[in-house]
GROMACS .gro file of C-alpha atoms in nm:
model
  444
    1ALA     CA    1 -21.593  32.425   0.746
    2THR     CA    2 -21.387  32.303   1.038
    3ILE     CA    3 -21.150  32.012   0.986
    4GLN     CA    4 -21.176  31.765   1.270
    5ILE     CA    5 -20.845  31.607   1.370
    6PRO     CA    6 -20.884  31.248   1.492
    7LYS     CA    7 -20.822  31.213   1.863
    8TRP     CA    8 -20.550  30.950   1.818
    9ILE     CA    9 -20.348  31.188   1.599
   10SER     CA   10 -20.370  31.480   1.840
   11GLU     CA   11 -20.262  31.252   2.125
   12LEU     CA   12 -19.937  31.180   1.943
   13ASP     CA   13 -19.827  31.535   2.020
   14HIS     CA   14 -19.984  31.574   2.363
   15ASP     CA   15 -20.044  31.335   2.648
   16ASN     CA   16 -20.120  31.479   2.991
   17ARG     CA   17 -19.987  31.164   3.157
   18CYS     CA   18 -19.640  31.242   3.022
   19VAL     CA   19 -19.604  31.601   3.139
   20GLY     CA   20 -19.295  31.668   3.349
   21HIS     CA   21 -19.126  31.333   3.286
   22GLU     CA   22 -18.751  31.276   3.310
   23PHE     CA   23 -18.552  31.004   3.133
   24ASP     CA   24 -18.329  30.761   3.319
   25ARG     CA   25 -17.983  30.817   3.173
   26SER     CA   26 -17.797  30.584   3.406
   27VAL     CA   27 -17.755  30.319   3.135
   28PHE     CA   28 -17.756  30.522   2.811
   29THR     CA   29 -17.697  30.896   2.793
   30GLU     CA   30 -17.908  30.929   2.479
   31THR     CA   31 -18.136  30.686   2.295
   32ILE     CA   32 -18.388  30.735   2.016
   33SER     CA   33 -18.660  30.730   2.284
   34SER     CA   34 -18.506  31.019   2.476
   35GLN     CA   35 -18.401  31.195   2.154
   36TRP     CA   36 -18.753  31.210   2.012
   37ASN     CA   37 -18.960  31.166   2.329
   38LEU     CA   38 -19.093  30.824   2.230
   39ILE     CA   39 -19.298  30.754   2.542
   40CYS     CA   40 -19.663  30.715   2.641
   41SER     CA   41 -19.879  30.749   2.329
   42GLN     CA   42 -19.566  30.741   2.113
   43GLY     CA   43 -19.398  30.461   2.303
   44GLN     CA   44 -19.464  30.200   2.035
   45LEU     CA   45 -19.273  30.402   1.775
   46ALA     CA   46 -18.942  30.273   1.911
   47ASN     CA   47 -19.059  29.916   1.848
   48ALA     CA   48 -19.192  30.026   1.510
   49SER     CA   49 -18.845  30.146   1.409
   50GLN     CA   50 -18.708  29.796   1.472
   51THR     CA   51 -18.992  29.643   1.272
   52ILE     CA   52 -18.913  29.883   0.986
   53PHE     CA   53 -18.548  29.776   1.003
   54MET     CA   54 -18.638  29.407   0.981
   55LEU     CA   55 -18.875  29.490   0.695
   56GLY     CA   56 -18.579  29.644   0.513
   57ILE     CA   57 -18.374  29.327   0.549
   58LEU     CA   58 -18.677  29.127   0.439
   59ILE     CA   59 -18.719  29.327   0.118
   60GLY     CA   60 -18.343  29.348   0.063
   61ASN     CA   61 -18.313  28.970   0.068
   62VAL     CA   62 -18.560  28.932  -0.216
   63LEU     CA   63 -18.462  29.244  -0.411
   64PHE     CA   64 -18.090  29.175  -0.419
   65GLY     CA   65 -18.152  28.803  -0.454
   66SER     CA   66 -18.346  28.870  -0.773
   67LEU     CA   67 -18.086  29.119  -0.899
   68ALA     CA   68 -17.804  28.873  -0.830
   69ASP     CA   69 -17.976  28.597  -1.026
   70LYS     CA   70 -18.034  28.829  -1.321
   71PHE     CA   71 -17.715  29.036  -1.330
   72GLY     CA   72 -17.462  28.825  -1.142
   73ARG     CA   73 -17.349  28.812  -0.781
   74ARG     CA   74 -17.063  29.065  -0.776
   75GLY     CA   75 -17.238  29.381  -0.902
   76PRO     CA   76 -17.536  29.375  -0.661
   77LEU     CA   77 -17.299  29.289  -0.374
   78VAL     CA   78 -17.082  29.597  -0.435
   79ILE     CA   79 -17.389  29.821  -0.475
   80ALA     CA   80 -17.533  29.690  -0.148
   81VAL     CA   81 -17.205  29.760   0.034
   82LEU     CA   82 -17.204  30.122  -0.086
   83ILE     CA   83 -17.566  30.179   0.016
   84GLN     CA   84 -17.500  30.022   0.355
   85LEU     CA   85 -17.203  30.251   0.422
   86VAL     CA   86 -17.366  30.577   0.310
   87THR     CA   87 -17.703  30.526   0.478
   88GLY     CA   88 -17.548  30.381   0.794
   89VAL     CA   89 -17.335  30.692   0.848
   90ALA     CA   90 -17.619  30.925   0.747
   91THR     CA   91 -17.848  30.766   1.008
   92ALA     CA   92 -17.628  30.900   1.287
   93PHE     CA   93 -17.707  31.256   1.174
   94ALA     CA   94 -18.083  31.216   1.121
   95PRO     CA   95 -18.261  31.520   1.272
   96TRP     CA   96 -18.611  31.366   1.261
   97PHE     CA   97 -18.744  31.031   1.375
   98TRP     CA   98 -18.909  30.934   1.046
   99LEU     CA   99 -18.594  31.022   0.851
  100PHE     CA  100 -18.407  30.801   1.097
  101CYS     CA  101 -18.649  30.518   1.020
  102PHE     CA  102 -18.617  30.572   0.644
  103LEU     CA  103 -18.236  30.568   0.654
  104ARG     CA  104 -18.239  30.260   0.877
  105PHE     CA  105 -18.472  30.095   0.628
  106LEU     CA  106 -18.226  30.163   0.344
  107THR     CA  107 -17.936  30.036   0.556
  108ALA     CA  108 -18.128  29.718   0.630
  109LEU     CA  109 -18.220  29.682   0.264
  110ALA     CA  110 -17.851  29.685   0.174
  111THR     CA  111 -17.754  29.462   0.466
  112GLY     CA  112 -18.001  29.200   0.347
  113GLY     CA  113 -17.835  29.216   0.007
  114THR     CA  114 -17.479  29.182   0.136
  115MET     CA  115 -17.559  28.889   0.364
  116LEU     CA  116 -17.733  28.680   0.103
  117THR     CA  117 -17.533  28.758  -0.210
  118SER     CA  118 -17.192  28.717  -0.047
  119PHE     CA  119 -17.283  28.374   0.092
  120VAL     CA  120 -17.412  28.244  -0.240
  121LEU     CA  121 -17.111  28.385  -0.425
  122ILE     CA  122 -16.861  28.214  -0.195
  123MET     CA  123 -17.051  27.886  -0.193
  124GLU     CA  124 -17.055  27.876  -0.573
  125ILE     CA  125 -16.680  27.934  -0.591
  126ILE     CA  126 -16.553  27.677  -0.341
  127GLY     CA  127 -16.546  27.298  -0.379
  128VAL     CA  128 -16.795  27.051  -0.235
  129LYS     CA  129 -16.568  26.933   0.048
  130TRP     CA  130 -16.540  27.286   0.190
  131ARG     CA  131 -16.913  27.363   0.213
  132GLU     CA  132 -16.961  27.263   0.579
  133LEU     CA  133 -16.658  27.465   0.684
  134LEU     CA  134 -16.772  27.764   0.478
  135SER     CA  135 -17.122  27.773   0.626
  136VAL     CA  136 -16.972  27.791   0.975
  137ILE     CA  137 -16.683  28.027   0.900
  138TYR     CA  138 -16.935  28.258   0.731
  139GLN     CA  139 -17.137  28.276   1.055
  140ILE     CA  140 -16.842  28.337   1.288
  141PRO     CA  141 -16.809  28.709   1.197
  142PHE     CA  142 -17.178  28.747   1.285
  143ASN     CA  143 -17.111  28.579   1.619
  144LEU     CA  144 -16.811  28.804   1.681
  145GLY     CA  145 -17.015  29.109   1.587
  146HIS     CA  146 -17.286  28.992   1.825
  147LEU     CA  147 -17.024  28.949   2.097
  148THR     CA  148 -16.854  29.287   2.046
  149LEU     CA  149 -17.179  29.485   2.020
  150PRO     CA  150 -17.240  29.498   2.398
  151VAL     CA  151 -16.874  29.596   2.442
  152PHE     CA  152 -16.915  29.891   2.203
  153ALA     CA  153 -17.247  29.984   2.362
  154TYR     CA  154 -17.101  29.965   2.712
  155PHE     CA  155 -16.837  30.226   2.633
  156ILE     CA  156 -17.041  30.432   2.384
  157ARG     CA  157 -17.368  30.525   2.554
  158ASP     CA  158 -17.495  30.780   2.299
  159TRP     CA  159 -17.689  30.621   2.012
  160ARG     CA  160 -17.551  30.861   1.747
  161HIS     CA  161 -17.190  30.789   1.839
  162LEU     CA  162 -17.264  30.416   1.856
  163GLN     CA  163 -17.426  30.426   1.513
  164LEU     CA  164 -17.115  30.589   1.367
  165ALA     CA  165 -16.882  30.343   1.538
  166LEU     CA  166 -17.077  30.051   1.390
  167SER     CA  167 -17.117  30.198   1.041
  168ILE     CA  168 -16.778  30.346   0.949
  169PRO     CA  169 -16.594  30.008   0.935
  170SER     CA  170 -16.811  29.920   0.632
  171ILE     CA  171 -16.576  30.138   0.427
  172LEU     CA  172 -16.337  29.841   0.421
  173LEU     CA  173 -16.594  29.640   0.225
  174ILE     CA  174 -16.561  29.870  -0.077
  175SER     CA  175 -16.248  29.665  -0.156
  176TYR     CA  176 -16.486  29.393  -0.281
  177TYR     CA  177 -16.498  29.584  -0.610
  178TRP     CA  178 -16.135  29.492  -0.676
  179LEU     CA  179 -16.105  29.169  -0.479
  180VAL     CA  180 -16.423  28.972  -0.549
  181PRO     CA  181 -16.472  28.798  -0.888
  182GLU     CA  182 -16.803  28.708  -1.049
  183SER     CA  183 -16.935  28.358  -0.980
  184PRO     CA  184 -16.807  28.123  -1.255
  185ARG     CA  185 -17.097  27.889  -1.183
  186TRP     CA  186 -17.349  28.167  -1.252
  187LEU     CA  187 -17.163  28.269  -1.569
  188ILE     CA  188 -17.175  27.910  -1.696
  189ALA     CA  189 -17.542  27.877  -1.597
  190VAL     CA  190 -17.635  28.176  -1.817
  191GLY     CA  191 -17.406  28.078  -2.104
  192LYS     CA  192 -17.118  28.323  -2.050
  193ILE     CA  193 -16.852  28.057  -2.093
  194ASP     CA  194 -16.562  28.282  -2.195
  195LYS     CA  195 -16.587  28.499  -1.884
  196ALA     CA  196 -16.615  28.194  -1.661
  197THR     CA  197 -16.308  28.038  -1.823
  198LYS     CA  198 -16.106  28.356  -1.770
  199ILE     CA  199 -16.194  28.373  -1.398
  200LEU     CA  200 -16.124  28.004  -1.340
  201THR     CA  201 -15.794  28.027  -1.525
  202LYS     CA  202 -15.684  28.324  -1.313
  203ALA     CA  203 -15.781  28.141  -0.995
  204ALA     CA  204 -15.590  27.830  -1.101
  205GLU     CA  205 -15.281  28.034  -1.182
  206MET     CA  206 -15.294  28.212  -0.845
  207ASN     CA  207 -15.314  27.875  -0.670
  208LYS     CA  208 -15.041  27.728  -0.894
  209MET     CA  209 -15.271  27.464  -1.037
  210PRO     CA  210 -15.292  27.334  -1.397
  211THR     CA  211 -15.521  27.525  -1.633
  212ASP     CA  212 -15.532  27.295  -1.935
  213GLY     CA  213 -15.836  27.101  -1.811
  214ILE     CA  214 -16.061  27.398  -1.735
  215GLY     CA  215 -16.219  27.421  -2.079
  216LYS     CA  216 -16.272  27.047  -2.093
  217ASN     CA  217 -16.440  27.042  -1.752
  218ILE     CA  218 -16.673  27.325  -1.851
  219ASP     CA  219 -16.766  27.149  -2.176
  220SER     CA  220 -16.831  26.829  -1.984
  221ALA     CA  221 -17.055  27.012  -1.738
  222MET     CA  222 -17.253  27.172  -2.019
  223LYS     CA  223 -17.297  26.842  -2.204
  224SER     CA  224 -17.436  26.679  -1.892
  225LYS     CA  225 -17.735  26.911  -1.907
  226THR     CA  226 -18.051  26.816  -2.087
  227ASP     CA  227 -18.015  27.108  -2.325
  228ASP     CA  228 -17.700  27.254  -2.478
  229ALA     CA  229 -17.856  27.603  -2.492
  230PRO     CA  230 -17.789  27.852  -2.215
  231MET     CA  231 -18.013  27.791  -1.915
  232SER     CA  232 -18.321  28.006  -1.874
  233ARG     CA  233 -18.304  28.245  -1.583
  234GLY     CA  234 -18.541  28.153  -1.305
  235ASN     CA  235 -18.787  28.368  -1.114
  236ILE     CA  236 -18.966  28.359  -0.782
  237VAL     CA  237 -19.259  28.158  -0.924
  238ASP     CA  238 -19.022  27.868  -0.993
  239LEU     CA  239 -18.981  27.820  -0.619
  240VAL     CA  240 -19.338  27.691  -0.592
  241ARG     CA  241 -19.414  27.590  -0.951
  242THR     CA  242 -19.335  27.220  -0.902
  243PRO     CA  243 -19.431  26.987  -0.611
  244ASN     CA  244 -19.080  26.900  -0.490
  245MET     CA  245 -18.966  27.263  -0.500
  246ARG     CA  246 -19.276  27.367  -0.305
  247ILE     CA  247 -19.188  27.129  -0.021
  248LYS     CA  248 -18.828  27.253  -0.009
  249THR     CA  249 -18.937  27.616  -0.005
  250LEU     CA  250 -19.192  27.553   0.272
  251VAL     CA  251 -18.933  27.384   0.493
  252MET     CA  252 -18.683  27.667   0.444
  253PHE     CA  253 -18.953  27.917   0.542
  254VAL     CA  254 -19.048  27.737   0.864
  255CYS     CA  255 -18.689  27.675   0.975
  256GLY     CA  256 -18.598  28.038   0.912
  257ILE     CA  257 -18.898  28.172   1.102
  258ALA     CA  258 -18.808  27.944   1.391
  259PHE     CA  259 -18.454  28.082   1.409
  260PHE     CA  260 -18.540  28.452   1.405
  261GLY     CA  261 -18.843  28.412   1.628
  262VAL     CA  262 -18.652  28.227   1.899
  263ALA     CA  263 -18.360  28.473   1.875
  264GLN     CA  264 -18.595  28.765   1.936
  265TYR     CA  265 -18.769  28.588   2.225
  266ILE     CA  266 -18.444  28.514   2.407
  267GLY     CA  267 -18.332  28.871   2.347
  268HIS     CA  268 -18.642  29.000   2.527
  269MET     CA  269 -18.579  28.799   2.845
  270SER     CA  270 -18.529  29.004   3.161
  271GLY     CA  271 -18.189  29.095   3.304
  272ASP     CA  272 -17.898  29.332   3.244
  273ILE     CA  273 -17.898  29.423   2.875
  274PHE     CA  274 -17.519  29.410   2.832
  275THR     CA  275 -17.487  29.078   3.015
  276ASN     CA  276 -17.780  28.916   2.833
  277VAL     CA  277 -17.649  29.005   2.489
  278ALA     CA  278 -17.294  28.901   2.576
  279ILE     CA  279 -17.402  28.566   2.720
  280SER     CA  280 -17.626  28.485   2.424
  281ALA     CA  281 -17.342  28.572   2.185
  282ALA     CA  282 -17.091  28.366   2.384
  283ILE     CA  283 -17.323  28.065   2.363
  284THR     CA  284 -17.384  28.092   1.989
  285LEU     CA  285 -17.013  28.094   1.902
  286PRO     CA  286 -16.931  27.739   2.023
  287GLY     CA  287 -17.268  27.622   1.893
  288THR     CA  288 -17.183  27.752   1.548
  289VAL     CA  289 -16.844  27.577   1.551
  290LEU     CA  290 -17.010  27.256   1.673
  291GLY     CA  291 -17.217  27.271   1.356
  292ILE     CA  292 -16.910  27.173   1.150
  293TYR     CA  293 -16.879  26.839   1.328
  294CYS     CA  294 -17.253  26.776   1.319
  295MET     CA  295 -17.285  26.843   0.945
  296LYS     CA  296 -16.985  26.623   0.866
  297ALA     CA  297 -17.099  26.341   1.093
  298TRP     CA  298 -17.475  26.348   1.039
  299GLY     CA  299 -17.521  26.541   0.716
  300ARG     CA  300 -17.738  26.850   0.667
  301LYS     CA  301 -18.076  26.686   0.706
  302TYR     CA  302 -18.036  26.521   1.044
  303THR     CA  303 -17.827  26.806   1.184
  304LEU     CA  304 -18.113  27.043   1.106
  305ILE     CA  305 -18.369  26.802   1.253
  306ALA     CA  306 -18.171  26.754   1.575
  307SER     CA  307 -18.083  27.122   1.625
  308ASN     CA  308 -18.440  27.240   1.562
  309ALA     CA  309 -18.572  26.972   1.797
  310LEU     CA  310 -18.323  27.072   2.070
  311CYS     CA  311 -18.417  27.437   2.032
  312GLY     CA  312 -18.791  27.373   2.024
  313VAL     CA  313 -18.805  27.133   2.318
  314SER     CA  314 -18.583  27.358   2.531
  315ILE     CA  315 -18.792  27.671   2.470
  316LEU     CA  316 -19.118  27.480   2.507
  317ALA     CA  317 -19.004  27.343   2.843
  318ILE     CA  318 -18.973  27.700   2.977
  319ALA     CA  319 -19.353  27.717   2.977
  320PHE     CA  320 -19.364  27.446   3.246
  321VAL     CA  321 -19.100  27.595   3.478
  322PRO     CA  322 -19.255  27.730   3.801
  323GLU     CA  323 -19.198  28.098   3.878
  324GLY     CA  324 -18.885  28.177   4.075
  325ASN     CA  325 -18.665  27.916   3.904
  326ALA     CA  326 -18.452  28.164   3.711
  327VAL     CA  327 -18.154  27.927   3.690
  328VAL     CA  328 -18.362  27.659   3.519
  329VAL     CA  329 -18.497  27.912   3.271
  330VAL     CA  330 -18.145  28.032   3.188
  331VAL     CA  331 -18.025  27.673   3.134
  332LEU     CA  332 -18.317  27.593   2.905
  333ALA     CA  333 -18.279  27.920   2.715
  334SER     CA  334 -17.906  27.852   2.672
  335SER     CA  335 -17.983  27.505   2.541
  336GLY     CA  336 -18.227  27.658   2.294
  337MET     CA  337 -17.961  27.908   2.185
  338ILE     CA  338 -17.713  27.627   2.119
  339GLY     CA  339 -17.967  27.442   1.905
  340MET     CA  340 -18.050  27.763   1.722
  341SER     CA  341 -17.683  27.848   1.660
  342ILE     CA  342 -17.632  27.505   1.502
  343SER     CA  343 -17.954  27.532   1.303
  344PHE     CA  344 -17.885  27.868   1.139
  345PRO     CA  345 -17.562  27.789   0.947
  346THR     CA  346 -17.708  27.449   0.862
  347VAL     CA  347 -18.028  27.586   0.711
  348TYR     CA  348 -17.831  27.853   0.525
  349LEU     CA  349 -17.601  27.591   0.370
  350TYR     CA  350 -17.891  27.351   0.313
  351ALA     CA  351 -18.092  27.613   0.125
  352GLY     CA  352 -17.793  27.698  -0.092
  353GLU     CA  353 -17.746  27.332  -0.184
  354ILE     CA  354 -18.113  27.254  -0.244
  355TYR     CA  355 -18.203  27.545  -0.471
  356PRO     CA  356 -18.070  27.531  -0.830
  357THR     CA  357 -17.824  27.793  -0.955
  358VAL     CA  358 -18.076  27.986  -1.165
  359VAL     CA  359 -18.296  28.061  -0.860
  360ARG     CA  360 -18.050  28.016  -0.575
  361ASN     CA  361 -18.041  28.382  -0.474
  362ILE     CA  362 -18.416  28.424  -0.518
  363GLY     CA  363 -18.480  28.106  -0.321
  364MET     CA  364 -18.256  28.196  -0.032
  365GLY     CA  365 -18.370  28.557  -0.045
  366THR     CA  366 -18.738  28.468  -0.035
  367SER     CA  367 -18.681  28.214   0.242
  368SER     CA  368 -18.490  28.474   0.440
  369MET     CA  369 -18.763  28.729   0.367
  370ILE     CA  370 -19.035  28.509   0.514
  371ALA     CA  371 -18.805  28.416   0.802
  372ARG     CA  372 -18.768  28.784   0.889
  373ILE     CA  373 -19.142  28.793   0.949
  374GLY     CA  374 -19.062  28.585   1.255
  375SER     CA  375 -18.840  28.860   1.391
  376MET     CA  376 -19.102  29.124   1.308
  377LEU     CA  377 -19.377  28.933   1.490
  378ALA     CA  378 -19.157  28.826   1.782
  379PRO     CA  379 -19.203  29.145   1.991
  380PHE     CA  380 -19.581  29.105   1.968
  381VAL     CA  381 -19.560  28.738   2.065
  382VAL     CA  382 -19.339  28.833   2.360
  383GLY     CA  383 -19.607  29.087   2.454
  384ALA     CA  384 -19.853  28.798   2.484
  385ILE     CA  385 -19.691  28.726   2.821
  386SER     CA  386 -19.941  28.976   2.964
  387LEU     CA  387 -20.216  28.732   2.865
  388ALA     CA  388 -20.039  28.417   2.982
  389THR     CA  389 -19.677  28.366   3.086
  390TRP     CA  390 -19.665  28.028   2.912
  391LEU     CA  391 -19.786  28.154   2.574
  392PRO     CA  392 -19.461  28.297   2.423
  393PRO     CA  393 -19.245  27.987   2.496
  394VAL     CA  394 -19.520  27.759   2.367
  395ILE     CA  395 -19.539  27.949   2.038
  396PHE     CA  396 -19.163  27.985   1.994
  397GLY     CA  397 -19.102  27.626   2.102
  398THR     CA  398 -19.361  27.476   1.868
  399VAL     CA  399 -19.232  27.638   1.548
  400PRO     CA  400 -18.882  27.478   1.557
  401ILE     CA  401 -19.040  27.139   1.629
  402VAL     CA  402 -19.263  27.178   1.323
  403GLY     CA  403 -18.952  27.272   1.124
  404ALA     CA  404 -18.775  26.958   1.246
  405LEU     CA  405 -19.067  26.737   1.139
  406LEU     CA  406 -19.094  26.900   0.795
  407THR     CA  407 -18.721  26.853   0.735
  408PHE     CA  408 -18.783  26.477   0.715
  409LEU     CA  409 -18.935  26.552   0.372
  410LEU     CA  410 -18.607  26.692   0.235
  411PRO     CA  411 -18.324  26.497   0.069
  412GLU     CA  412 -17.970  26.479   0.205
  413THR     CA  413 -17.735  26.711   0.015
  414LYS     CA  414 -17.400  26.623   0.174
  415GLY     CA  415 -17.140  26.569  -0.100
  416ALA     CA  416 -17.396  26.614  -0.378
  417PRO     CA  417 -17.331  26.846  -0.676
  418LEU     CA  418 -17.524  27.172  -0.674
  419PRO     CA  419 -17.838  27.157  -0.893
  420GLU     CA  420 -17.821  27.396  -1.187
  421THR     CA  421 -18.162  27.409  -1.359
  422ILE     CA  422 -18.519  27.411  -1.229
  423GLU     CA  423 -18.547  27.052  -1.353
  424ASP     CA  424 -18.240  26.959  -1.150
  425GLY     CA  425 -18.395  27.116  -0.842
  426GLU     CA  426 -18.725  26.936  -0.893
  427ASN     CA  427 -18.560  26.598  -0.946
  428PHE     CA  428 -18.307  26.643  -0.666
  429GLY     CA  429 -18.394  26.392  -0.394
  430LYS     CA  430 -18.668  26.217  -0.589
  431LYS     CA  431 -18.456  25.914  -0.673
  432SER     CA  432 -18.353  25.861  -0.313
  433GLN     CA  433 -18.715  25.894  -0.204
  434ILE     CA  434 -18.829  25.645  -0.468
  435ALA     CA  435 -18.551  25.406  -0.368
  436SER     CA  436 -18.652  25.430  -0.004
  437THR     CA  437 -19.014  25.358  -0.095
  438GLU     CA  438 -18.913  25.055  -0.299
  439ASP     CA  439 -18.700  24.928  -0.013
  440VAL     CA  440 -18.997  24.948   0.221
  441GLU     CA  441 -19.224  24.772  -0.027
  442ASN     CA  442 -18.966  24.496  -0.075
  443GLY     CA  443 -18.926  24.454   0.299
  444LYS     CA  444 -18.566  24.581   0.304
   0.00000   0.00000   0.00000
């Protein structure tokens, strides 16, 4: 019997339209497309590799979020750093395309873990008054990385050399094993009081602060809970098990999708690749810093509403700009980038303050996971420009506006203590909502 090979499979290895082609190496001397001949029938594989990478971050957010809630923040963070370093360097030596994709997937998996776990760990260690500053300072290295990437790429035009240059610095992060402590808040939440006391005492001594009140403060915090027993460890179902938590989770999803979707759309706009990336990075840096003032002045809720609205309206307006008005499009896109750069650190901080300790990593990880779907779908939405030029900006402009409207359902978290249990998370914001309802009914 003869085995018939499907036509679409045979075309992956042979396409008459691509015989005798030559790659343009004026911008990059070697890319994955030129390395593995990803053109014609295999042209979509380059985009697929990026989708696989975003899928890795998506899964890494949830995987390491769950591990961090079960086993602590520090251990999963260090493991993620090691995986990121090893697979990042190994990717530069991948001899086959699908091995390249697999290694990139593992790198992304670890990157998703480092991003999420490190933020939650730091937020649980610092005091309430430093949260706004933390959420912005945490984003600045991302902005700087975004800004330096086109500089590296401009001088390093071979993808393998660029991959090495971007991966090797991760070796410095191994120092986390010795420098980063476990989260005392997580230790207390799961009943490991002695370990939490030891870490807090060491921190107080390093900062030359009194230590005699640490035990008393921990006891007071434990007594304020509804149950003196160690808190049960949450799971992903708890994010949607109760009505209030469902609303919070939905809003985090929509706001996250808006951010990554708009970021991908702006990144696909025409122009010089080095200039476009550099300009977008230069815009996000002041926008991120501006977020500090906005969160202090307006709180998390209204900062997120305003920034999402600014982003959405700006991108949506691009759909109504006549062809040939490139300057207007750039101004609107820049305005959208500013709104987006304010929105991202705000929604990250907001999510960390809304979700209780026992599911904080899972909550933020799952929200980030769903948000990454926006970045995975973005290239296909951008491709819809072949159907109608107005379609991509309408889609990417509408989502942030929906996120802004849904944020009205959330409570303000500025200056509030972090919720610890699922019950805390469910009740968080209910009193203020009830009070507001009563005020309306009483005509206040």
